[in-house]
Short mmCIF file of C-alpha atoms in Angstrom, two decimals:
data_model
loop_
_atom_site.label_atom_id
_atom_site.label_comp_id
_atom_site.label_asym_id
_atom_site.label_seq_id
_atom_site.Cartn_x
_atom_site.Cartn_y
_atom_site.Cartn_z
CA UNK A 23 -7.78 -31.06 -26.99
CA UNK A 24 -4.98 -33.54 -27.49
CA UNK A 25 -3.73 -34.23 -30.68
CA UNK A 26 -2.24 -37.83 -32.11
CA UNK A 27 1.32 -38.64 -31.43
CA UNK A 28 2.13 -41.75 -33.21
CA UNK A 29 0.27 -45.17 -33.75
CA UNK A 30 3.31 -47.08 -32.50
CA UNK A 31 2.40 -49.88 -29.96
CA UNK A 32 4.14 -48.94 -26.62
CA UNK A 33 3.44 -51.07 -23.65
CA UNK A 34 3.79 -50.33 -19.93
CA UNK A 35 6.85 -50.48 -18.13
CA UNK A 36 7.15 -53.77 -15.31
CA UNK A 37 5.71 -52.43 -12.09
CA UNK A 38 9.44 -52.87 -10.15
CA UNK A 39 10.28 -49.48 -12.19
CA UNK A 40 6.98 -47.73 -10.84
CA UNK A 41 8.27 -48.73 -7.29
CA UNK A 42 11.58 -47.22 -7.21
CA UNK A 43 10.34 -44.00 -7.08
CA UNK A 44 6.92 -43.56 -4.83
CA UNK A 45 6.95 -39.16 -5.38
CA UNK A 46 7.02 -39.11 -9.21
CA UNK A 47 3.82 -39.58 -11.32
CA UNK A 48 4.32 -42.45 -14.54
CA UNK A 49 2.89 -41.67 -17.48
CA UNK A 50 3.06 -44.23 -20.80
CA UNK A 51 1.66 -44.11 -24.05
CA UNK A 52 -0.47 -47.03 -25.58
CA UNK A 53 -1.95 -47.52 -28.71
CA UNK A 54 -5.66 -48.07 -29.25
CA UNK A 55 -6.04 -48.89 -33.58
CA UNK A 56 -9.19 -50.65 -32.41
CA UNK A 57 -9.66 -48.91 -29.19
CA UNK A 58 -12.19 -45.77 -28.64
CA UNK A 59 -11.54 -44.14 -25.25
CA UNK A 60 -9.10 -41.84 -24.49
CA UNK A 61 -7.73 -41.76 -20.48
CA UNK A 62 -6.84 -38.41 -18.35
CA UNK A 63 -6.30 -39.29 -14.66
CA UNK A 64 -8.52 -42.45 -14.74
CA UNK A 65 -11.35 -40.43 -16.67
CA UNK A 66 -12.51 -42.39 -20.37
CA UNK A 67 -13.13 -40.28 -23.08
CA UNK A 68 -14.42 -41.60 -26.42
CA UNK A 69 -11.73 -40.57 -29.23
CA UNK A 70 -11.21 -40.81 -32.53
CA UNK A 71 -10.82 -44.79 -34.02
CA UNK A 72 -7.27 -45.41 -34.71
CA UNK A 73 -5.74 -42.30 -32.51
CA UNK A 74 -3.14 -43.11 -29.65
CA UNK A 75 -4.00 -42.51 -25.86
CA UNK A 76 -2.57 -42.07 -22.81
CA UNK A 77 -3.07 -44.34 -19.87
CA UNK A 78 -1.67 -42.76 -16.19
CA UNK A 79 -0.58 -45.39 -14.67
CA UNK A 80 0.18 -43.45 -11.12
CA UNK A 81 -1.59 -40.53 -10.28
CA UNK A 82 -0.46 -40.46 -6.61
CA UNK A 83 2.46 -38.29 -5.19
CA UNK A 84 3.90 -38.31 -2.00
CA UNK A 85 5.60 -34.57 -0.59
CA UNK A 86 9.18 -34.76 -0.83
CA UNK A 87 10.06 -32.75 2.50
CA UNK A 88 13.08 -31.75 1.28
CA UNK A 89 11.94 -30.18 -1.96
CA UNK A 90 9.27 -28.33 0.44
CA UNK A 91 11.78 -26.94 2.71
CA UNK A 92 13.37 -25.35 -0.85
CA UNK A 93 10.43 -24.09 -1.88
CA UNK A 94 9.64 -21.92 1.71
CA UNK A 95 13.08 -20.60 1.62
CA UNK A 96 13.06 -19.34 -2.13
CA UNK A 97 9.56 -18.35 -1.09
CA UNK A 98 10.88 -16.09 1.79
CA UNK A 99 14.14 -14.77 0.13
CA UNK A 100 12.46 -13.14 -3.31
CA UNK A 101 11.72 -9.86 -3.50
CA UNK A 102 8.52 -9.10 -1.25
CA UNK A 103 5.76 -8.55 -3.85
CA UNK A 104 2.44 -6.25 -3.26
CA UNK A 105 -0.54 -8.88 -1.83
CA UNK A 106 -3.48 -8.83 -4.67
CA UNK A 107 -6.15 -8.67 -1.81
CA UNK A 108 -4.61 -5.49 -0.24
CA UNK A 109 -5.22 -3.73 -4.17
CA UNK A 110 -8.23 -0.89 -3.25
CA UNK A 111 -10.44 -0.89 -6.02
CA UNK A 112 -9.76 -1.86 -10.52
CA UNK A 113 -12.17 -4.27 -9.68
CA UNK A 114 -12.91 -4.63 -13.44
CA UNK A 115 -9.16 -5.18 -13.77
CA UNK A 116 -8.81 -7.68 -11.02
CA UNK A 117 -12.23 -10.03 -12.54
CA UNK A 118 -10.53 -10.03 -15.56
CA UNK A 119 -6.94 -11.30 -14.09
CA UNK A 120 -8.80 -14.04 -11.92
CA UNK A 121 -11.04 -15.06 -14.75
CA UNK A 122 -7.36 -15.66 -16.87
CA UNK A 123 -5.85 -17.55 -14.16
CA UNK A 124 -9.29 -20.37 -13.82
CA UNK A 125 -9.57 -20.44 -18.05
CA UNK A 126 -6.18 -19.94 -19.42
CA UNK A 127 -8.07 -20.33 -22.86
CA UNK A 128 -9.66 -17.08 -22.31
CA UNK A 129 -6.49 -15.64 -24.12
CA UNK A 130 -5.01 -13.21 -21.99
CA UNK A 131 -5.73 -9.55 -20.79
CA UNK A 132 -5.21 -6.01 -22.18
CA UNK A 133 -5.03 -3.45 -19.69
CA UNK A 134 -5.57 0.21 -20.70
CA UNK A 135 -5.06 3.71 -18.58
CA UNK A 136 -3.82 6.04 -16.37
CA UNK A 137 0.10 6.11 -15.47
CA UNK A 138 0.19 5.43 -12.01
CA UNK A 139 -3.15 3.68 -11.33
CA UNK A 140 -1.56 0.28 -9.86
CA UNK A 141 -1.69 -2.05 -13.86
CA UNK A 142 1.93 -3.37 -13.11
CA UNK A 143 1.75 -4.15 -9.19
CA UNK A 144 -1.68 -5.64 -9.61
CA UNK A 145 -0.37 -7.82 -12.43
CA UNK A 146 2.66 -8.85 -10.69
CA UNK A 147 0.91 -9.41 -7.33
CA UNK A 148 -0.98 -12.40 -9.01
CA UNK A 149 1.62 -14.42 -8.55
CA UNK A 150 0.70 -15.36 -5.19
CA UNK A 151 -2.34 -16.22 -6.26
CA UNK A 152 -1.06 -18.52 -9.34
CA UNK A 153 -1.76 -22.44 -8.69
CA UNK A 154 0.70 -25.53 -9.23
CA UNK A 155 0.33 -27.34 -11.99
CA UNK A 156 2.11 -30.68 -13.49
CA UNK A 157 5.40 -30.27 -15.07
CA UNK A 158 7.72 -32.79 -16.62
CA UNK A 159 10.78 -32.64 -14.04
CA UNK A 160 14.03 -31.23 -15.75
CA UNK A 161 12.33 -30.04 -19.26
CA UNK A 162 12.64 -26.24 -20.21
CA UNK A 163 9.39 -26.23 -21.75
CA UNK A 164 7.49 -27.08 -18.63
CA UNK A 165 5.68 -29.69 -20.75
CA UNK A 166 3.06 -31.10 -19.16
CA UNK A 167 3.16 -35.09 -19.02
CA UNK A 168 -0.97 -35.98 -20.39
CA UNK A 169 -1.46 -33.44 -22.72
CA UNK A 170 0.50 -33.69 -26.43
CA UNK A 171 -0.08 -30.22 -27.14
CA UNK A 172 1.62 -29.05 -24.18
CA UNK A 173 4.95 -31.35 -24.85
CA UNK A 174 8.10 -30.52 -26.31
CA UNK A 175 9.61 -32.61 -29.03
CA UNK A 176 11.97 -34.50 -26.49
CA UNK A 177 9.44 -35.21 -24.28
CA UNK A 178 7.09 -36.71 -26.85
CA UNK A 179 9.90 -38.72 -28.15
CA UNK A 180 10.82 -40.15 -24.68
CA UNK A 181 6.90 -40.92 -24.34
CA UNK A 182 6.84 -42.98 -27.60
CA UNK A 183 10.09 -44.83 -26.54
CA UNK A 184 7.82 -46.08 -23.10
CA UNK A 185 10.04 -43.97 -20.83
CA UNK A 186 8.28 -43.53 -17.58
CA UNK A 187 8.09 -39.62 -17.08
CA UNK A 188 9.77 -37.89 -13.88
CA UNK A 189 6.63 -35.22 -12.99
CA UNK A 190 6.50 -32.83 -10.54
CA UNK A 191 3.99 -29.84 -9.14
CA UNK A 192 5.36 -26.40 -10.07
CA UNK A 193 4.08 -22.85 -9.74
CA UNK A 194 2.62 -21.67 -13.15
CA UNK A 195 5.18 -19.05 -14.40
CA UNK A 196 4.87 -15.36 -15.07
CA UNK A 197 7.55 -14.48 -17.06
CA UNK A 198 8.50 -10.54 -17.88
CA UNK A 199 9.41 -9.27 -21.62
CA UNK A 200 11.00 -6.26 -21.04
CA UNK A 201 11.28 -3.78 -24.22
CA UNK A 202 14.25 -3.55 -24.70
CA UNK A 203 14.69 -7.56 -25.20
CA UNK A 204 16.60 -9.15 -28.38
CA UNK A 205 14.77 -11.34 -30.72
CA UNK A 206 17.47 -14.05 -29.55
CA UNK A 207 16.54 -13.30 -26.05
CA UNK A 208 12.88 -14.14 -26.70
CA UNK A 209 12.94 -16.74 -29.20
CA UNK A 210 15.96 -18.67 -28.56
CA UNK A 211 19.04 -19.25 -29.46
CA UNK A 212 22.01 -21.31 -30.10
CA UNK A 213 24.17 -22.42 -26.97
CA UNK A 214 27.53 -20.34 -27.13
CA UNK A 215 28.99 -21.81 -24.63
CA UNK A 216 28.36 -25.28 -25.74
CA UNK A 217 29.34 -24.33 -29.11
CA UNK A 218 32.77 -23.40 -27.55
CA UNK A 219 33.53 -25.96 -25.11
CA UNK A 220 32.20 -29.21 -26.62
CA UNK A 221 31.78 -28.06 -30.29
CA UNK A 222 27.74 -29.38 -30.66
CA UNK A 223 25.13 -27.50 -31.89
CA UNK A 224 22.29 -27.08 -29.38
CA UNK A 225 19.37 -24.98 -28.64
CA UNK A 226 19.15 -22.47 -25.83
CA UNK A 227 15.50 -22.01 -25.06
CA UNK A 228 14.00 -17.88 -24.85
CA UNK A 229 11.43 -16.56 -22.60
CA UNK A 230 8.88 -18.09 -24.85
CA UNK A 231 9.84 -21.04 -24.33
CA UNK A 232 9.86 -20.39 -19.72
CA UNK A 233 6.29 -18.83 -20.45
CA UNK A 234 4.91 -21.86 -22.22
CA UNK A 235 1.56 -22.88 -19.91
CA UNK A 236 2.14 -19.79 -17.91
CA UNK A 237 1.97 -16.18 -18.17
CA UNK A 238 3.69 -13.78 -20.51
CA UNK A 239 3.67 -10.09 -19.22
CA UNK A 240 4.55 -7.39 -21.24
CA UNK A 241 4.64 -3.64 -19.85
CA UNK A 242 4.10 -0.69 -22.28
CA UNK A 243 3.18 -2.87 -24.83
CA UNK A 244 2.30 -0.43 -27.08
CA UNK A 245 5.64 0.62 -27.33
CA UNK A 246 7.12 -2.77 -27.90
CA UNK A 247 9.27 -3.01 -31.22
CA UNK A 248 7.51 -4.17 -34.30
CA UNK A 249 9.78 -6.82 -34.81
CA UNK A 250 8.93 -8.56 -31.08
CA UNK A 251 5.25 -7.98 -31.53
CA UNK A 252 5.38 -10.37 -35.11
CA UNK A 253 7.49 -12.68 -32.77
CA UNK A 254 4.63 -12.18 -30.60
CA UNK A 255 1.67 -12.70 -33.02
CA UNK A 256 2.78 -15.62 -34.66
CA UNK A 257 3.22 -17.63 -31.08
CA UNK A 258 -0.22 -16.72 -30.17
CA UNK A 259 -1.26 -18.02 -33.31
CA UNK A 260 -0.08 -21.33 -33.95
CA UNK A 261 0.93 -21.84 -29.71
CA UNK A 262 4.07 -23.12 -31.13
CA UNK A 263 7.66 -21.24 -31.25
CA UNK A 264 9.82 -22.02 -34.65
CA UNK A 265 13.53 -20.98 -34.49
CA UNK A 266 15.69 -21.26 -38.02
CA UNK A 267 19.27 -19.75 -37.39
CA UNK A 268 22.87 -21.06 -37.56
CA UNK A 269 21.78 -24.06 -38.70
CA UNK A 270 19.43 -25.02 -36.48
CA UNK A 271 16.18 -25.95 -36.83
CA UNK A 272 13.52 -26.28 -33.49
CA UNK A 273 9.64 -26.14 -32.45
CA UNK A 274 8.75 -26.29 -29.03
CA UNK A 275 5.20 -24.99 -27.51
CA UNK A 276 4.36 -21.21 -26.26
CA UNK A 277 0.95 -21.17 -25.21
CA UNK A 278 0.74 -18.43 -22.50
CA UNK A 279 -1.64 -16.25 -20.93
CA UNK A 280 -0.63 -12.94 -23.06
CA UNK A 281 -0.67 -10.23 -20.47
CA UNK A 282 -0.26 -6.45 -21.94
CA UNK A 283 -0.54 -2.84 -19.68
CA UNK A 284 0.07 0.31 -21.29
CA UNK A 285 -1.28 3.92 -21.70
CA UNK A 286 -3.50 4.99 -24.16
CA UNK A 287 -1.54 8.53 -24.20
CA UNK A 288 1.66 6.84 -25.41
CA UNK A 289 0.55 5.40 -28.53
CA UNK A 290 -2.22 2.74 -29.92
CA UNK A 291 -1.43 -0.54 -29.92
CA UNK A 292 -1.73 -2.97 -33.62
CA UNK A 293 -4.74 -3.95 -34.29
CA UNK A 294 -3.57 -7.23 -35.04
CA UNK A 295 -1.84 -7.61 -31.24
CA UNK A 296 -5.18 -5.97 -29.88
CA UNK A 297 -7.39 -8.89 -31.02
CA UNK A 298 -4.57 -11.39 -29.49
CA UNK A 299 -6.03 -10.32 -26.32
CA UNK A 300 -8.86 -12.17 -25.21
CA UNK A 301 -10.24 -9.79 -22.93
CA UNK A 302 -9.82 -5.89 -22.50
CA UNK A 303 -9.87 -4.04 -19.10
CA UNK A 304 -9.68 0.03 -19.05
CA UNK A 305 -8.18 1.45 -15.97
CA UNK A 306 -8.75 5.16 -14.36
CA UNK A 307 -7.20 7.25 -11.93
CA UNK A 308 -9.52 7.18 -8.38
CA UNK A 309 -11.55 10.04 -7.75
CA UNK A 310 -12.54 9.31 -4.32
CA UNK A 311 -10.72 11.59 -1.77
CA UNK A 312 -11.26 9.00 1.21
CA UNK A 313 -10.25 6.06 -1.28
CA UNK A 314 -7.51 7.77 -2.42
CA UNK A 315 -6.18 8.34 1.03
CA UNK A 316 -6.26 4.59 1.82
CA UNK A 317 -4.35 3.36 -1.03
CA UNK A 318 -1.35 5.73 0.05
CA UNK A 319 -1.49 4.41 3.69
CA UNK A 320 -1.10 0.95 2.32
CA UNK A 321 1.18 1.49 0.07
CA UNK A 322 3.30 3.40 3.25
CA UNK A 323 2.70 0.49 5.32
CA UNK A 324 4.34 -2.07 2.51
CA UNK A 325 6.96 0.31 2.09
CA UNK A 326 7.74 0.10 5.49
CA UNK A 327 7.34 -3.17 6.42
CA UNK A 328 6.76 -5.73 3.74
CA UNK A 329 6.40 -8.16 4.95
CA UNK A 330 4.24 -7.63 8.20
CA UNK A 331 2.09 -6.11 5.79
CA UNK A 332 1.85 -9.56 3.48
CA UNK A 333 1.45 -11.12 6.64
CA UNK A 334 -1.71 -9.23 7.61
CA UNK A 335 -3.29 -10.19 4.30
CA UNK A 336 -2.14 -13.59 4.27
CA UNK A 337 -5.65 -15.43 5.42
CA UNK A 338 -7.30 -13.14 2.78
CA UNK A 339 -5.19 -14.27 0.08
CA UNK A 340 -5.19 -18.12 1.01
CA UNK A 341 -9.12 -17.54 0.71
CA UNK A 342 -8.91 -16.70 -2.79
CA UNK A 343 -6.42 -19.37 -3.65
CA UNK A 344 -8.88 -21.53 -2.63
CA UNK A 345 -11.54 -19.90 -4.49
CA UNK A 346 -9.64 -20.34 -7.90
CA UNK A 347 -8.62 -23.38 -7.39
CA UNK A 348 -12.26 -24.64 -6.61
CA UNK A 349 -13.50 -22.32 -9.79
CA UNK A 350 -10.85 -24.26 -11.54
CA UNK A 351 -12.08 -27.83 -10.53
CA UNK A 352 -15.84 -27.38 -11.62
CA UNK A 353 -15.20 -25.09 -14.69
CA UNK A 354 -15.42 -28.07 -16.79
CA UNK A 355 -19.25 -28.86 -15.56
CA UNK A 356 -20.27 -25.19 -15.61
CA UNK A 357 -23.27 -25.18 -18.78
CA UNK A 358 -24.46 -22.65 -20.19
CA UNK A 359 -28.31 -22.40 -22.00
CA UNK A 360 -28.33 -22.28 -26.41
CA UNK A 361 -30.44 -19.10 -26.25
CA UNK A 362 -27.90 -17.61 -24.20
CA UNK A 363 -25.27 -18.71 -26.94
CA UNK A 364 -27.75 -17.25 -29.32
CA UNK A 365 -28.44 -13.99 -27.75
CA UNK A 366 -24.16 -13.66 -27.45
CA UNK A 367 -23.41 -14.23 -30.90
CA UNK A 368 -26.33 -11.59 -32.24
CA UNK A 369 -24.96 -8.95 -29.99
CA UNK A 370 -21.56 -9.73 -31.78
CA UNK A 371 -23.44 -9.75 -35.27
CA UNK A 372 -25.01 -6.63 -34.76
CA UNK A 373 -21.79 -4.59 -33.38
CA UNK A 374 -20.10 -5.92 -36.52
CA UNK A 375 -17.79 -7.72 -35.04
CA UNK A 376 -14.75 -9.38 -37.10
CA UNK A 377 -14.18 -13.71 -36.64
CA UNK A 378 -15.68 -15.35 -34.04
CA UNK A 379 -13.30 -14.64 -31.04
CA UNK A 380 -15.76 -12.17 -29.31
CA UNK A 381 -18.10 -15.23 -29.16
CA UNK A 382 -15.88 -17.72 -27.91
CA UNK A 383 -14.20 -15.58 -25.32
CA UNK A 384 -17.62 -13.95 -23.82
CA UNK A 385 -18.63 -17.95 -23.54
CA UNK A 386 -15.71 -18.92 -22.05
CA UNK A 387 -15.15 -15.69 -19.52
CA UNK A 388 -19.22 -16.13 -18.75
CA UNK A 389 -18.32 -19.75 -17.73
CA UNK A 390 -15.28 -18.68 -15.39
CA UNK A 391 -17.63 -16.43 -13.72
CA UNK A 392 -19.73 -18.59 -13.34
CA UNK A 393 -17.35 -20.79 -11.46
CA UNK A 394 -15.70 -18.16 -9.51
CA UNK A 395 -18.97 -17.88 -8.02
CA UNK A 396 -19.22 -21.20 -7.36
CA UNK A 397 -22.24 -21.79 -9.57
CA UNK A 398 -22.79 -24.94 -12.39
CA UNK A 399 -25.21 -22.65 -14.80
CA UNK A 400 -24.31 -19.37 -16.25
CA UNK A 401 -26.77 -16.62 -15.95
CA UNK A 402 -27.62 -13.00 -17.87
CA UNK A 403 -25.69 -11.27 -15.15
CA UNK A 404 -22.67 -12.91 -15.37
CA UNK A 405 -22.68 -12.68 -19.19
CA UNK A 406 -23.49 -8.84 -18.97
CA UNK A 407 -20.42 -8.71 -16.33
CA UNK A 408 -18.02 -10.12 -18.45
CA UNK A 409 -19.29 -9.05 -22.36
CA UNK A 410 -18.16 -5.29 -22.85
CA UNK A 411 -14.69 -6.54 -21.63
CA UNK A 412 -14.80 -9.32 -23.98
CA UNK A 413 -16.05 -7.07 -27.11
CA UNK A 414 -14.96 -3.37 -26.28
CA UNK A 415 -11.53 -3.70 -28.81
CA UNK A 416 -13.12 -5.67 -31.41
CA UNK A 417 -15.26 -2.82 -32.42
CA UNK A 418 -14.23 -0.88 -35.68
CA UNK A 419 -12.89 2.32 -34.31
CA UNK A 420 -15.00 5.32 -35.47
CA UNK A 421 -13.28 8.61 -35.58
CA UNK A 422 -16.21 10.37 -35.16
CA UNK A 423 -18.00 8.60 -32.36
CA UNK A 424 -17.11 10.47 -29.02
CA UNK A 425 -19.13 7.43 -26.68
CA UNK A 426 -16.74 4.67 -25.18
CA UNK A 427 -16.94 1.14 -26.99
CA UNK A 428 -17.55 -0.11 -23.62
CA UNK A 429 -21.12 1.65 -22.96
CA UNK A 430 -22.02 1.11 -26.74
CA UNK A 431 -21.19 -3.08 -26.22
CA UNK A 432 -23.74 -2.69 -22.86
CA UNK A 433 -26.24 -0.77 -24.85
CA UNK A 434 -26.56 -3.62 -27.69
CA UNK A 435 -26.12 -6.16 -24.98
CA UNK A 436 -29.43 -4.57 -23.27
CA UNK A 437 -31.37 -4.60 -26.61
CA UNK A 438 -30.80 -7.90 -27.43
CA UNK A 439 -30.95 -9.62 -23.95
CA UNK A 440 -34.25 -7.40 -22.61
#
């Protein structure tokens, strides 16, 4: 998972430096040429002979009441936003949001249907739900401070030099691309007003670069210009944003959860985008009279009353924080058997499935499952939950095949696994 930085010795600074400031974790690098463990929060791991590793020094942080008071009142003065508990029904669209937000490797979610069947309010009312994570304090990238991959160039750099690293807990990001965005606007930029008043060049950072280890949303993104979509393709690629213009020259990590709603009626999406997605949800319009009738009494009482109504959902919601968060913490234990793995990959085989991304992501969405459930051992069910959703756009569109790719990926799944 982490990558090498450098082999230069770097020792730890004098413990008076660690003392000044009791809220903020330290972080150093150290070089091990003869050394095989790797550390992450106190944890060895056997590396690589001759790679660097990090060592936390202080993994401790105390609340800084002042920064929590700051946090309540931006809490209370955004705009009131629709609870993800109070959503009736998309439960297929929901799993496969939660199961996003405990992996993040899962690679995002592609959500296909109706107009008006709730894609963009349930996607925007995960943000509620989103957990805190560790963020170097003052960097645009929201690098995170023990994992190289994660780290913009600066960052790494201060690392090397033995800087001790000012980290705080944010809220994981979910940042909107609207369609009509510039290339500038997304990518980056260079600082006009810099430029102007001190006469440097410097780099001002897109919404790639705010998204990086958070969540990238795009509505209608099957009408998204060509030119953003290659923008679009080639961060979910390499994880990495490259900007070359007026002269300057500037990498800094994009790995986001790649979020996409749209209908089917407006246009198809590229093929190429489609496969970015790691899982695929479709989305129809509720048939249920009674059903029906609820969701327009909700959505009357938010209108009405916001936030009474968030309020009356609010021990609901802190219930499934708490569920991700402990899905999140055991993930990494959660096994799962080889003939399982074995019985995945031949349903892939037979569909005729392109790469190996169907594989990976039906492993890793079985394993989030798994965990949301609170379980250490995947079973058939959960992998027959989570597999049409995982393989339904990788199939090779027919033109003359009138059955949905979802039933056909449960059909093979039932061969194979019975």
């Amino acid at each position: 998972m982490a990558s090498t930085l450098g082999t230069s010795s770097i020792a730890l600074l004098p413990s008076q430096y660690l003392s000044s400031k009791p809220s903020i974790h330290s972080l150093s690098l150290t070089s091990g040429l003869n050394c095989g463990k790797k550390f992450y929060g106190g944890i060895g791991i056997h590396s690589i002979k001759g790679r660097s590793h990090f060592s936390v020094a202080s993994v401790a942080t105390e609340v800084n009441p002042v920064e929590q008071a700051q946090k309540i009142a931006a809490k209370e003065n955004q705009r009131p936003v629709y609870p993800f508990a109070a959503i009736v029904g998309q439960d297929e669209m929901k799993l496969c949001l939660l199961l996003n937000v405990i992996d993040p490797k899962i690679g995002g979610v592609m959500i296909m249907g109706d107009r008006g069947t709730g894609k963009s309010t349930t996607v925007r009312s995960l943000v509620d739900l989103l957990p805190e994570i560790a963020v170097v304090a003052g960097d645009p990238y929201n690098s995170d401070p023990q994992d190289p991959e994660f780290m913009g160039v600066e960052v790494r750099e201060r690392v090397l030099n033995g800087e001790q690293l000012e980290v705080v807990l944010s809220k994981i990001n979910m940042v909107d691309l609207p369609l009509g965005a510039t290339e500038d606007r997304v990518c980056g930029t260079i600082d006009i007003e810099k430029a102007l008043t001190e006469g440097v060049k410097a780099f001002e950072p897109g919404l790639l670069a705010k998204a990086n280890r958070g969540i990238l949303y795009v509505d209608e993104v099957n009408l998204l210009d060509d030119h953003l979509v290659d923008v679009l393709l080639d961060s979910a690629a390499s994880g990495w944003n490259t900007v070359e213009r007026e002269g300057i020259s500037i990498s800094h990590p994009a790995r986001f959860i790649l979020i996409g709603s749209g209908n089917p009626e407006e246009g198809e999406l590229r093929p190429q985008l489609l496969d970015r997605f790691g899982m695929h949800a479709q989305v129809g319009t509720v048939r249920d009279a009674e059903l029906r009738v609820k969701i327009v009494e909700e959505r009357g009482r938010f209108d009405q009353n916001p936030k009474e109504f968030r309020g009356s959902y609010e021990a609901e919601q802190a219930k499934l924080q708490e569920q991700i968060s402990s899905a999140r913490s055991i993930l990494s234990s959660v096994q799962i058997d080889q003939d399982l793995k074995v019985k995945i990959s031949k349903v892939c085989a037979e569909l005729n499935v392109d790469g190996l991304r169907g594989d990976i992501v039906t492993n890793r969405a079985a394993k989030a499952l798994a965990a949301l459930k609170g379980k250490d051992k995947v079973s058939v069910e959960d992998i027959a939950t989570v597999i049409p959703n995982c393989l339904r756009h990788r199939l090779r569109k027919d033109p003359l095949e009138s059955i949905d790719s979802g039933l056909l990926v449960a059909e093979k799944f039932s061969e194979v696994f019975s």
